[in-house]
Amino acid sequence: MNSDNKNFFQKVYEVARLIPEGRVTSYGAIAKYLGAARSARMVGWAMNGAGSMPEIPAHRVVNKIGLLTGKHHFDGTNLMQQLLENEGITVVDNQIIDFEKHFWDPFKELGGPA
């Protein structure tokens, strides 16, 4: 991994650490906040690597419509869903119910861009 990617991943992790319990955000929202709106996939790659970092709440980052697209990067079949449900978020068929209600936009919440 080149140093630019490593620095970008660290920025992604910094934002992810700020997502409040019971809220979720999207790969694209983090990318937009970091001034790299077209880099949602890079945010996804960063979150894929966060599974071994318990301090990063990777389960709170989903796709733009609230699907648990990263769930296969968690140990156990339904761990991502269980973590979200433990925070009061309802998930049905890998889809967050009332996604808009739970959505945390770093751009609005943190006064972005970063």
PDB file of C-alpha atoms in Angstrom:
ATOM      1  CA  MET A   1       0.000   0.000   0.000  1.00  0.00           C
ATOM      2  CA  ASN A   2       1.469   3.367  -0.914  1.00  0.00           C
ATOM      3  CA  SER A   3       1.712   6.143   1.665  1.00  0.00           C
ATOM      4  CA  ASP A   4      -1.109   8.178   0.057  1.00  0.00           C
ATOM      5  CA  ASN A   5      -3.499   5.250   0.537  1.00  0.00           C
ATOM      6  CA  LYS A   6      -2.288   4.742   4.095  1.00  0.00           C
ATOM      7  CA  ASN A   7      -2.870   8.410   4.902  1.00  0.00           C
ATOM      8  CA  PHE A   8      -6.339   8.277   3.308  1.00  0.00           C
ATOM      9  CA  PHE A   9      -7.205   5.136   5.277  1.00  0.00           C
ATOM     10  CA  GLN A  10      -6.112   6.851   8.521  1.00  0.00           C
ATOM     11  CA  LYS A  11      -8.398   9.794   7.713  1.00  0.00           C
ATOM     12  CA  VAL A  12     -11.262   7.361   7.069  1.00  0.00           C
ATOM     13  CA  TYR A  13     -10.639   5.716  10.442  1.00  0.00           C
ATOM     14  CA  GLU A  14     -10.584   9.097  12.187  1.00  0.00           C
ATOM     15  CA  VAL A  15     -14.043   9.908  10.788  1.00  0.00           C
ATOM     16  CA  ALA A  16     -15.400   6.417  11.525  1.00  0.00           C
ATOM     17  CA  ARG A  17     -14.362   6.742  15.187  1.00  0.00           C
ATOM     18  CA  LEU A  18     -16.665   9.786  15.447  1.00  0.00           C
ATOM     19  CA  ILE A  19     -19.864   8.029  14.309  1.00  0.00           C
ATOM     20  CA  PRO A  20     -22.101   8.010  17.388  1.00  0.00           C
ATOM     21  CA  GLU A  21     -23.565   4.809  18.775  1.00  0.00           C
ATOM     22  CA  GLY A  22     -26.951   4.119  17.212  1.00  0.00           C
ATOM     23  CA  ARG A  23     -26.105   6.039  14.039  1.00  0.00           C
ATOM     24  CA  VAL A  24     -24.680   4.960  10.669  1.00  0.00           C
ATOM     25  CA  THR A  25     -23.050   6.656   7.720  1.00  0.00           C
ATOM     26  CA  SER A  26     -22.141   5.645   4.186  1.00  0.00           C
ATOM     27  CA  TYR A  27     -18.882   5.082   2.362  1.00  0.00           C
ATOM     28  CA  GLY A  28     -19.767   7.975   0.066  1.00  0.00           C
ATOM     29  CA  ALA A  29     -20.549  10.364   2.933  1.00  0.00           C
ATOM     30  CA  ILE A  30     -17.112   9.756   4.439  1.00  0.00           C
ATOM     31  CA  ALA A  31     -15.467  10.185   1.027  1.00  0.00           C
ATOM     32  CA  LYS A  32     -17.334  13.463   0.446  1.00  0.00           C
ATOM     33  CA  TYR A  33     -16.345  14.741   3.887  1.00  0.00           C
ATOM     34  CA  LEU A  34     -12.703  13.962   3.124  1.00  0.00           C
ATOM     35  CA  GLY A  35     -12.931  15.958  -0.108  1.00  0.00           C
ATOM     36  CA  ALA A  36     -12.771  12.850  -2.273  1.00  0.00           C
ATOM     37  CA  ALA A  37     -16.405  12.405  -3.308  1.00  0.00           C
ATOM     38  CA  ARG A  38     -15.553   9.820  -5.983  1.00  0.00           C
ATOM     39  CA  SER A  39     -13.622   7.636  -3.536  1.00  0.00           C
ATOM     40  CA  ALA A  40     -16.438   5.712  -1.834  1.00  0.00           C
ATOM     41  CA  ARG A  41     -14.828   2.457  -2.946  1.00  0.00           C
ATOM     42  CA  MET A  42     -11.529   3.470  -1.302  1.00  0.00           C
ATOM     43  CA  VAL A  43     -13.459   4.125   1.926  1.00  0.00           C
ATOM     44  CA  GLY A  44     -14.891   0.622   1.562  1.00  0.00           C
ATOM     45  CA  TRP A  45     -11.399  -0.827   1.204  1.00  0.00           C
ATOM     46  CA  ALA A  46     -10.321   1.035   4.328  1.00  0.00           C
ATOM     47  CA  MET A  47     -13.300  -0.297   6.264  1.00  0.00           C
ATOM     48  CA  ASN A  48     -12.611  -3.842   5.027  1.00  0.00           C
ATOM     49  CA  GLY A  49      -9.264  -3.621   6.793  1.00  0.00           C
ATOM     50  CA  ALA A  50     -10.784  -2.272  10.001  1.00  0.00           C
ATOM     51  CA  GLY A  51     -12.177  -5.623  11.116  1.00  0.00           C
ATOM     52  CA  SER A  52      -9.065  -6.300  13.168  1.00  0.00           C
ATOM     53  CA  MET A  53      -9.259  -2.852  14.810  1.00  0.00           C
ATOM     54  CA  PRO A  54     -11.837  -2.928  17.620  1.00  0.00           C
ATOM     55  CA  GLU A  55     -11.535   0.834  18.121  1.00  0.00           C
ATOM     56  CA  ILE A  56     -13.003   1.436  14.631  1.00  0.00           C
ATOM     57  CA  PRO A  57     -16.815   0.969  14.559  1.00  0.00           C
ATOM     58  CA  ALA A  58     -16.786  -0.382  10.998  1.00  0.00           C
ATOM     59  CA  HIS A  59     -20.272  -1.850  11.496  1.00  0.00           C
ATOM     60  CA  ARG A  60     -21.639   1.728  11.402  1.00  0.00           C
ATOM     61  CA  VAL A  61     -20.527   2.267   7.777  1.00  0.00           C
ATOM     62  CA  VAL A  62     -22.910   0.953   5.117  1.00  0.00           C
ATOM     63  CA  ASN A  63     -23.747   1.677   1.502  1.00  0.00           C
ATOM     64  CA  LYS A  64     -25.721   4.713   0.342  1.00  0.00           C
ATOM     65  CA  ILE A  65     -29.113   3.044   0.736  1.00  0.00           C
ATOM     66  CA  GLY A  66     -28.423   1.374   4.073  1.00  0.00           C
ATOM     67  CA  LEU A  67     -27.428  -2.106   2.930  1.00  0.00           C
ATOM     68  CA  LEU A  68     -24.891  -4.042   5.004  1.00  0.00           C
ATOM     69  CA  THR A  69     -22.591  -4.569   2.029  1.00  0.00           C
ATOM     70  CA  GLY A  70     -19.506  -5.053   4.232  1.00  0.00           C
ATOM     71  CA  LYS A  71     -20.982  -7.770   6.437  1.00  0.00           C
ATOM     72  CA  HIS A  72     -18.793 -10.550   5.014  1.00  0.00           C
ATOM     73  CA  HIS A  73     -15.741  -8.804   6.521  1.00  0.00           C
ATOM     74  CA  PHE A  74     -16.991  -9.501  10.048  1.00  0.00           C
ATOM     75  CA  ASP A  75     -16.452 -12.726  11.971  1.00  0.00           C
ATOM     76  CA  GLY A  76     -19.644 -14.742  12.133  1.00  0.00           C
ATOM     77  CA  THR A  77     -22.558 -14.690   9.748  1.00  0.00           C
ATOM     78  CA  ASN A  78     -24.577 -11.866  11.278  1.00  0.00           C
ATOM     79  CA  LEU A  79     -22.077 -10.014  13.480  1.00  0.00           C
ATOM     80  CA  MET A  80     -22.470  -6.674  11.679  1.00  0.00           C
ATOM     81  CA  GLN A  81     -26.249  -6.890  12.024  1.00  0.00           C
ATOM     82  CA  GLN A  82     -25.999  -7.940  15.687  1.00  0.00           C
ATOM     83  CA  LEU A  83     -23.696  -5.010  16.503  1.00  0.00           C
ATOM     84  CA  LEU A  84     -26.135  -2.565  14.874  1.00  0.00           C
ATOM     85  CA  GLU A  85     -29.146  -4.136  16.582  1.00  0.00           C
ATOM     86  CA  ASN A  86     -27.340  -3.871  19.938  1.00  0.00           C
ATOM     87  CA  GLU A  87     -27.277  -0.114  19.263  1.00  0.00           C
ATOM     88  CA  GLY A  88     -31.031   0.034  18.576  1.00  0.00           C
ATOM     89  CA  ILE A  89     -30.924  -0.146  14.772  1.00  0.00           C
ATOM     90  CA  THR A  90     -33.353  -2.561  13.110  1.00  0.00           C
ATOM     91  CA  VAL A  91     -32.032  -4.580  10.175  1.00  0.00           C
ATOM     92  CA  VAL A  92     -34.218  -6.730   7.904  1.00  0.00           C
ATOM     93  CA  ASP A  93     -32.718  -8.685   4.987  1.00  0.00           C
ATOM     94  CA  ASN A  94     -29.400  -6.810   5.365  1.00  0.00           C
ATOM     95  CA  GLN A  95     -31.219  -3.462   5.047  1.00  0.00           C
ATOM     96  CA  ILE A  96     -31.338  -0.837   7.805  1.00  0.00           C
ATOM     97  CA  ILE A  97     -34.940   0.123   8.571  1.00  0.00           C
ATOM     98  CA  ASP A  98     -35.496   3.911   8.832  1.00  0.00           C
ATOM     99  CA  PHE A  99     -32.045   4.507   7.348  1.00  0.00           C
ATOM    100  CA  GLU A 100     -32.622   8.279   7.066  1.00  0.00           C
ATOM    101  CA  LYS A 101     -33.447   8.482  10.791  1.00  0.00           C
ATOM    102  CA  HIS A 102     -30.172   6.786  11.746  1.00  0.00           C
ATOM    103  CA  PHE A 103     -27.994   8.447   9.074  1.00  0.00           C
ATOM    104  CA  TRP A 104     -25.079  10.518  10.385  1.00  0.00           C
ATOM    105  CA  ASP A 105     -23.628  12.898   7.785  1.00  0.00           C
ATOM    106  CA  PRO A 106     -20.070  13.864   8.743  1.00  0.00           C
ATOM    107  CA  PHE A 107     -20.234  16.833   6.366  1.00  0.00           C
ATOM    108  CA  LYS A 108     -23.148  18.323   8.345  1.00  0.00           C
ATOM    109  CA  GLU A 109     -22.178  17.059  11.805  1.00  0.00           C
ATOM    110  CA  LEU A 110     -18.512  18.005  11.662  1.00  0.00           C
ATOM    111  CA  GLY A 111     -18.768  21.098   9.466  1.00  0.00           C
ATOM    112  CA  GLY A 112     -16.844  19.516   6.585  1.00  0.00           C
ATOM    113  CA  PRO A 113     -14.944  19.101   4.507  1.00  0.00           C
ATOM    114  CA  ALA A 114     -12.060  17.756   6.550  1.00  0.00           C
TER     115      ALA A 114
END
